[in-house]
Coordinates of C-alpha atoms in Angstrom, one line a residue:
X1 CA -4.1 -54.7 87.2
X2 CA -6.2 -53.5 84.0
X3 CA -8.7 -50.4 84.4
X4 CA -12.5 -51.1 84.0
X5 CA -12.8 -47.0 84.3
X6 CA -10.9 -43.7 83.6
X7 CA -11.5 -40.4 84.8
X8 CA -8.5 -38.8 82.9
X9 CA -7.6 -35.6 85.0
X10 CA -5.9 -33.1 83.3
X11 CA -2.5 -31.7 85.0
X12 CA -2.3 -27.4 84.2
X13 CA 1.2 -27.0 85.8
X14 CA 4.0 -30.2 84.7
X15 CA 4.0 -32.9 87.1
X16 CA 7.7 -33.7 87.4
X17 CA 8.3 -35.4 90.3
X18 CA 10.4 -38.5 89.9
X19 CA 9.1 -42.4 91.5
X20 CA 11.5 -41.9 94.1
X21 CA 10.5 -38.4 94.8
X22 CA 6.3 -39.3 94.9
X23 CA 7.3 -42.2 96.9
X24 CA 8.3 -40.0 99.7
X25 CA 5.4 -37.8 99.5
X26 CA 3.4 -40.8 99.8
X27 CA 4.8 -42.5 102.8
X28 CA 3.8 -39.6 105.2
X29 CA -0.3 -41.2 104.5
X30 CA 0.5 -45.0 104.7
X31 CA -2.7 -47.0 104.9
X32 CA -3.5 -48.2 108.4
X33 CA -6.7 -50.0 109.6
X34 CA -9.5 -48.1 111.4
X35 CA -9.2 -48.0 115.2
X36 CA -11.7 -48.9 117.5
X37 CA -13.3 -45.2 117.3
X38 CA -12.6 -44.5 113.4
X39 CA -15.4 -44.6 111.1
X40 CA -13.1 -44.8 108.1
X41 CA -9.4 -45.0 107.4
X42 CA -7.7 -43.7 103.8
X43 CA -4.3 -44.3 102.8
X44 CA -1.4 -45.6 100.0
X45 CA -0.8 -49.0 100.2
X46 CA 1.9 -50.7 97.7
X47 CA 0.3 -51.4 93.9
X48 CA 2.4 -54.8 93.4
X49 CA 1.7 -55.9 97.2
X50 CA -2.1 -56.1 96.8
X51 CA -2.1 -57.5 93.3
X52 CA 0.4 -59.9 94.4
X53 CA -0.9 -60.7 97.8
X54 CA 2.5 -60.0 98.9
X55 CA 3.4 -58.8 102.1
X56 CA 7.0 -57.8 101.2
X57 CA 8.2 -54.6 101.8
X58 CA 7.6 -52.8 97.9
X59 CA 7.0 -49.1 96.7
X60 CA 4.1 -47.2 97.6
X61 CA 5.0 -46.4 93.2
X62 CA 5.1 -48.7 90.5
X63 CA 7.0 -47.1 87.8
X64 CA 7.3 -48.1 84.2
X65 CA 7.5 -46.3 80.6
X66 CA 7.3 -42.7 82.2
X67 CA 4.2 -43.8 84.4
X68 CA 3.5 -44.1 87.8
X69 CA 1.0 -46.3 89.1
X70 CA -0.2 -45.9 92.6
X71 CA -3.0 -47.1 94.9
X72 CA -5.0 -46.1 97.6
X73 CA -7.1 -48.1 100.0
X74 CA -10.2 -47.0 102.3
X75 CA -11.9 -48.7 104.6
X76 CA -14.9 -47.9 106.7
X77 CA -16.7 -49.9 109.7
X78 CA -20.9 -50.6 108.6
X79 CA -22.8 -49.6 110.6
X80 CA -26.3 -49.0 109.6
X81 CA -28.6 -46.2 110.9
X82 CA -31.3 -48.1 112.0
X83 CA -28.9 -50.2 114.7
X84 CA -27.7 -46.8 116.0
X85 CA -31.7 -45.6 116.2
X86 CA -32.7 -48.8 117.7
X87 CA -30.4 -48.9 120.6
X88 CA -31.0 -44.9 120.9
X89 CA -35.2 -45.3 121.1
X90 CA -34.4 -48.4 123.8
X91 CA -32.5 -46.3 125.8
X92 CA -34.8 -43.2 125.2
X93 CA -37.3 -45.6 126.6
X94 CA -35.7 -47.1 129.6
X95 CA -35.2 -43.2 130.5
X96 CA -38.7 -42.6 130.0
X97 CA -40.0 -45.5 132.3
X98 CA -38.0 -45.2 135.0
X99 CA -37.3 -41.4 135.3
X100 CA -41.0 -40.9 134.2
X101 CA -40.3 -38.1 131.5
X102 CA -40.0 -36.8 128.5
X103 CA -36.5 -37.1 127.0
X104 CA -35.5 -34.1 124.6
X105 CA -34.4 -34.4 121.2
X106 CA -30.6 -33.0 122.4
X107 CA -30.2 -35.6 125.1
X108 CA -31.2 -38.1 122.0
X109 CA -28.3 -36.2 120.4
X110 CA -26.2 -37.0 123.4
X111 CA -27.5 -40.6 123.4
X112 CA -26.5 -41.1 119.9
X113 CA -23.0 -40.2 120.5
X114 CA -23.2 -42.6 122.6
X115 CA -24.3 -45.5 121.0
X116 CA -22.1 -44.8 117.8
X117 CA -19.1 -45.1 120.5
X118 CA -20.3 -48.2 121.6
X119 CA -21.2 -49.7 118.5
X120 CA -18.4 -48.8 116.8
X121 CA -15.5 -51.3 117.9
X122 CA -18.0 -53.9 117.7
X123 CA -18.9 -53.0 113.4
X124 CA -17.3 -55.1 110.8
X125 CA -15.3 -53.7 108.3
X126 CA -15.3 -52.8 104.3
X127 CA -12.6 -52.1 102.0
X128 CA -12.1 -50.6 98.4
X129 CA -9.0 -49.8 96.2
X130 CA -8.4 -47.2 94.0
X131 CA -5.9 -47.4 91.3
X132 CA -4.4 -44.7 88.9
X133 CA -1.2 -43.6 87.3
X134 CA 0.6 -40.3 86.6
X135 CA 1.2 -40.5 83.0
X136 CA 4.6 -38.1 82.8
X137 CA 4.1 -38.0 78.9
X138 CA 1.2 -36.7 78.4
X139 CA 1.0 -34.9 81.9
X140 CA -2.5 -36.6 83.0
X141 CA -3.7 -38.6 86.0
X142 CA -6.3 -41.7 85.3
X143 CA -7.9 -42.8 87.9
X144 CA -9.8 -46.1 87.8
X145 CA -13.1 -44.9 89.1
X146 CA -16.4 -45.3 88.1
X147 CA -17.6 -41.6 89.6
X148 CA -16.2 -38.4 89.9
X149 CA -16.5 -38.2 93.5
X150 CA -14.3 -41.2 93.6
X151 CA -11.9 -40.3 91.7
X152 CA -11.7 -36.7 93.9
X153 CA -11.3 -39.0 97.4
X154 CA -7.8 -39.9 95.5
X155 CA -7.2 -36.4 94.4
X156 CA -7.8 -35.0 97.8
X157 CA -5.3 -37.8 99.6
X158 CA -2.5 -37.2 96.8
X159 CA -3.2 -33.1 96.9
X160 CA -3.1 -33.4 100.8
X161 CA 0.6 -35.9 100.2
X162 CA 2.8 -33.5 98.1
X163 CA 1.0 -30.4 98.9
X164 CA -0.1 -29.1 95.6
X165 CA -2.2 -30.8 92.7
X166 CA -3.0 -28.4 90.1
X167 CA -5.5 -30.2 88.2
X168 CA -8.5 -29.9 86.1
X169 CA -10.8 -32.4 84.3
X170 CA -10.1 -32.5 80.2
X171 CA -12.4 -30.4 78.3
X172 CA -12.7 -30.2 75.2
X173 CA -13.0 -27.6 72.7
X174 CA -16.1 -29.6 70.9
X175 CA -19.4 -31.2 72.6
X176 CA -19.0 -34.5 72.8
X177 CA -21.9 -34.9 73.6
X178 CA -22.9 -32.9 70.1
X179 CA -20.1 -34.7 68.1
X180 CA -20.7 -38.5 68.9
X181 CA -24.3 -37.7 67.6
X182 CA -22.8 -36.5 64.6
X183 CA -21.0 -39.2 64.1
X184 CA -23.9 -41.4 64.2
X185 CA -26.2 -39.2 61.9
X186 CA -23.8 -39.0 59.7
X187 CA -21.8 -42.7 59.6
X188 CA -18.3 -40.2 60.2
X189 CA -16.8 -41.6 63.1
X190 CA -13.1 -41.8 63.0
X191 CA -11.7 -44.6 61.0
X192 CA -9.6 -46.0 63.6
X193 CA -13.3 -46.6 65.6
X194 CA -15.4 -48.9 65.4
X195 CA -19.3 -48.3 66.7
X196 CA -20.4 -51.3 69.5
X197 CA -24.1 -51.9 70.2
X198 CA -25.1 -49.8 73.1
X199 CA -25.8 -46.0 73.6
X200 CA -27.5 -43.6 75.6
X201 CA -28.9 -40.7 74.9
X202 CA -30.7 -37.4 76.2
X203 CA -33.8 -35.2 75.0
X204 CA -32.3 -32.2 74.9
X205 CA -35.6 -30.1 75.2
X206 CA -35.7 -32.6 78.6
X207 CA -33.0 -33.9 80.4
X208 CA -34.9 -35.8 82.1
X209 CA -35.8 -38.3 79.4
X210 CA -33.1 -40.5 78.6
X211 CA -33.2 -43.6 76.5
X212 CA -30.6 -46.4 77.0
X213 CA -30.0 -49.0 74.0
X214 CA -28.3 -52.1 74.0
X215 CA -27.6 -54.9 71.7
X216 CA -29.3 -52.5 68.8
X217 CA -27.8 -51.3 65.4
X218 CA -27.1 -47.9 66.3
X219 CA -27.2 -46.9 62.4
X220 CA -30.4 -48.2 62.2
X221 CA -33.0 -46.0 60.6
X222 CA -35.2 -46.7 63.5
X223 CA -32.6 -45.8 66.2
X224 CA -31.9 -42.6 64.1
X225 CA -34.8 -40.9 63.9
X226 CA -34.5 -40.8 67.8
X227 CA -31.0 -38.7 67.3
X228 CA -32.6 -36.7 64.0
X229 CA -35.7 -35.8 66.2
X230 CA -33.9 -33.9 69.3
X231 CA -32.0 -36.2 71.6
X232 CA -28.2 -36.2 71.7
X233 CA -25.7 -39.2 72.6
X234 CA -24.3 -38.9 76.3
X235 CA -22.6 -42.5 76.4
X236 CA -21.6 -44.3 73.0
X237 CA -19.6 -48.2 72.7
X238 CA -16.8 -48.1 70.9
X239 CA -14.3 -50.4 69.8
X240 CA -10.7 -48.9 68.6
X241 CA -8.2 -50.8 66.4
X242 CA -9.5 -54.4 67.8
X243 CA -7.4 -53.9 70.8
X244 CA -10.1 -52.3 73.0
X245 CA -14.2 -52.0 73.8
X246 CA -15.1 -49.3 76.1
X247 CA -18.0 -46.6 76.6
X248 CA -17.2 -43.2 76.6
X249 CA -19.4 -40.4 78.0
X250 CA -20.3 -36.9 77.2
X251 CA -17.7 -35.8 79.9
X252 CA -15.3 -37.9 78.5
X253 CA -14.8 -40.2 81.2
X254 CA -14.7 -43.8 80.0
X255 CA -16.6 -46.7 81.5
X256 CA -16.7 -50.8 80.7
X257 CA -13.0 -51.2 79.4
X258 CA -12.1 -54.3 78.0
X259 CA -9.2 -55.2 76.5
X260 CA -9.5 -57.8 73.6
X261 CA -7.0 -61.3 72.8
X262 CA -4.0 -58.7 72.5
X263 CA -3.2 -58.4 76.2
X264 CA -3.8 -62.0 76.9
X265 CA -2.2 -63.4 73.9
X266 CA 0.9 -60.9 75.4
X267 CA 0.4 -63.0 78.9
X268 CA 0.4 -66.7 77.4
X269 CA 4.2 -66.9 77.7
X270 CA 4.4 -65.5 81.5
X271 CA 4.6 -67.8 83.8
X272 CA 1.3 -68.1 85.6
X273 CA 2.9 -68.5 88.6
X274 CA 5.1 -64.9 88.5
X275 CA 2.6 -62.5 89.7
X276 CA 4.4 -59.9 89.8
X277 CA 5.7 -60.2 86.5
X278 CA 2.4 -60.6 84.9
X279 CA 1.4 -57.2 86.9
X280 CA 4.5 -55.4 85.2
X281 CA 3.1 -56.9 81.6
X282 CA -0.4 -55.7 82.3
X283 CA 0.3 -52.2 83.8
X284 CA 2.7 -51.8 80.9
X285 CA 0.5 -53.0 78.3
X286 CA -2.4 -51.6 79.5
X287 CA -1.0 -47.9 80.1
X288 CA 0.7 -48.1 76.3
X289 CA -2.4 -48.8 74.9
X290 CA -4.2 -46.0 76.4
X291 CA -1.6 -43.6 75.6
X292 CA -1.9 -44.2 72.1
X293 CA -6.2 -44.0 72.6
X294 CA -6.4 -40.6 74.7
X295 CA -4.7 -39.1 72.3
X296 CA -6.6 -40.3 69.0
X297 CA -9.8 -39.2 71.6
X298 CA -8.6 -35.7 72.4
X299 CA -8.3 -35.2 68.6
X300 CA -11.7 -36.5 67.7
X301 CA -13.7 -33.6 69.7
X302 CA -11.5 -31.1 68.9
X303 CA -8.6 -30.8 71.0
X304 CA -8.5 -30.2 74.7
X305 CA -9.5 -26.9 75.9
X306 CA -6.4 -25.3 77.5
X307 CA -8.0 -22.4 78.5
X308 CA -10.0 -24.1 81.4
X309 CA -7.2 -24.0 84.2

């Protein structure tokens, strides 16, 4: 399973539980399907059982090299607004005709309740999976999630399993908002970084305006003057030691991860038929790569900011 995102959360007190230990935490909030009444259902289901399609009976914790991958599943019946205010304005109507009056906007209340209770057993069903891992060496959690207020659904079902989760977002002690457009104006990016082709950025005398580049030489003279004339880079392409692509926002979250021919010239020798063994080589792969790239990241804008707690 390789990450597409990362919100990298930030423990401020050392996560030491053990694989064995989170495991038990977990199993207290197995997944389960929604009942017949249940909007929506959030739980841990086994990492290696849904990239396997396995119905064995594995680890709600994948463990390898001092990480810990776990996964959590949500799933929630559709059912649209307009089907619930159709069937409440029929029967609103049908009330009207035959009891030849008005009906209130709390018995429409009541008459929603309804019809959601109805409807409900009757809705099909969605799911999502959220990954992450527990990185015991550098003491953060990465959660594959494109938004923040995914990535806090997670936090709130492992805070809620082992009781406490004291956490924070990194910060940094620089911008980086203010130091990728440095590095732009100034061709001084890292050397182990490489710039890609796409970029975003912000008037910063109007947030408002943002311009979003793609397939463009970002040290172009044309594409400069933008940064040189007041707007600042919130999301920059990079590519790191030819091993990885991604874009990395001013909040350093990372988006559109892509791992280059090292991870599948690392596969070629797997049996394609051993899923579970190729999961082990990606989650190991994968999560020793990143923890040489955080790193290398947290030292390009300055540090993290331990003072936010």
């Amino acid at each position: 399973m390789l990450f597409r995102n990362l919100q990298i959360i930030r423990f401020t007190k050392e996560f030491n539980l053990t694989a064995e230990q989170l495991e038990q935490q977990l199993s207290d909030s197995v997944f389960s399907a929604c009942g017949s009444q249940q909007l929506s259902s959030y739980g841990w289901v086994a990492p290696l059982n849904i990239a396997t399609q396995s119905t064995e009976n594995s680890p709600l914790v994948h463990a390898a090299n001092n990480k810990l991958m776990i996964c959590a599943q949500k799933e929630e019946r559709i059912l649209p607004a307009s089907v619930i205010r159709e069937q409440v304005e029929s029967e609103a109507s049908q009330i009207e005709e035959s009891q030849a009056r008005r009906v209130f906007p709390s018995e429409k209340r009541r008459l929603k309740d309804e019809a959601i209770q109805q409807l409900l057993p009757k809705a099909f069903t969605k799911s999502q999976l959220t990954y992450a891992y527990i990185d015991l060496s550098l003491q953060v959690l990465i959660i594959d999630a494109s938004s923040p207020k995914k990535a806090e659904e997670l936090m709130i079902l492992l805070r809620k399993s082992i009781g406490s989760l004291p956490v924070v977002p990194v910060i940094m002690k620089q911008s980086p908002s203010k130091v990728m457009s440095h590095w732009l104006l100034n061709s001084s990016l890292p050397s182990s970084l490489e710039l890609g082709s796409q970029c975003e950025l912000r008037d910063i005398s109007d947030t408002a305006v943002i311009l979003r580049c793609k397939g463009l030489d970002l040290q172009s003279d044309e594409f400069l003057s933008h940064v040189s004339s007041g707007m600042e880079v919130i999301k920059l392409e990079l590519e790191w030691k030819e091993h990885c692509q991604f874009v990395i926002k001013e909040d350093l979250s990372i988006g559109r991860l892509r791992f280059n021919d090292l991870l599948s010239e690392s596969l070629d020798d797997l049996d394609k038929d051993d899923l579970a063994g190729r999961f082990d080589a990606d989650f190991a792969i994968m999560t020793g790569e990143l923890a040489q790239l955080m790193p290398l990241l947290f030292d390009a804008f300055g540090g993290i900011d331990t003072n936010i707690s």
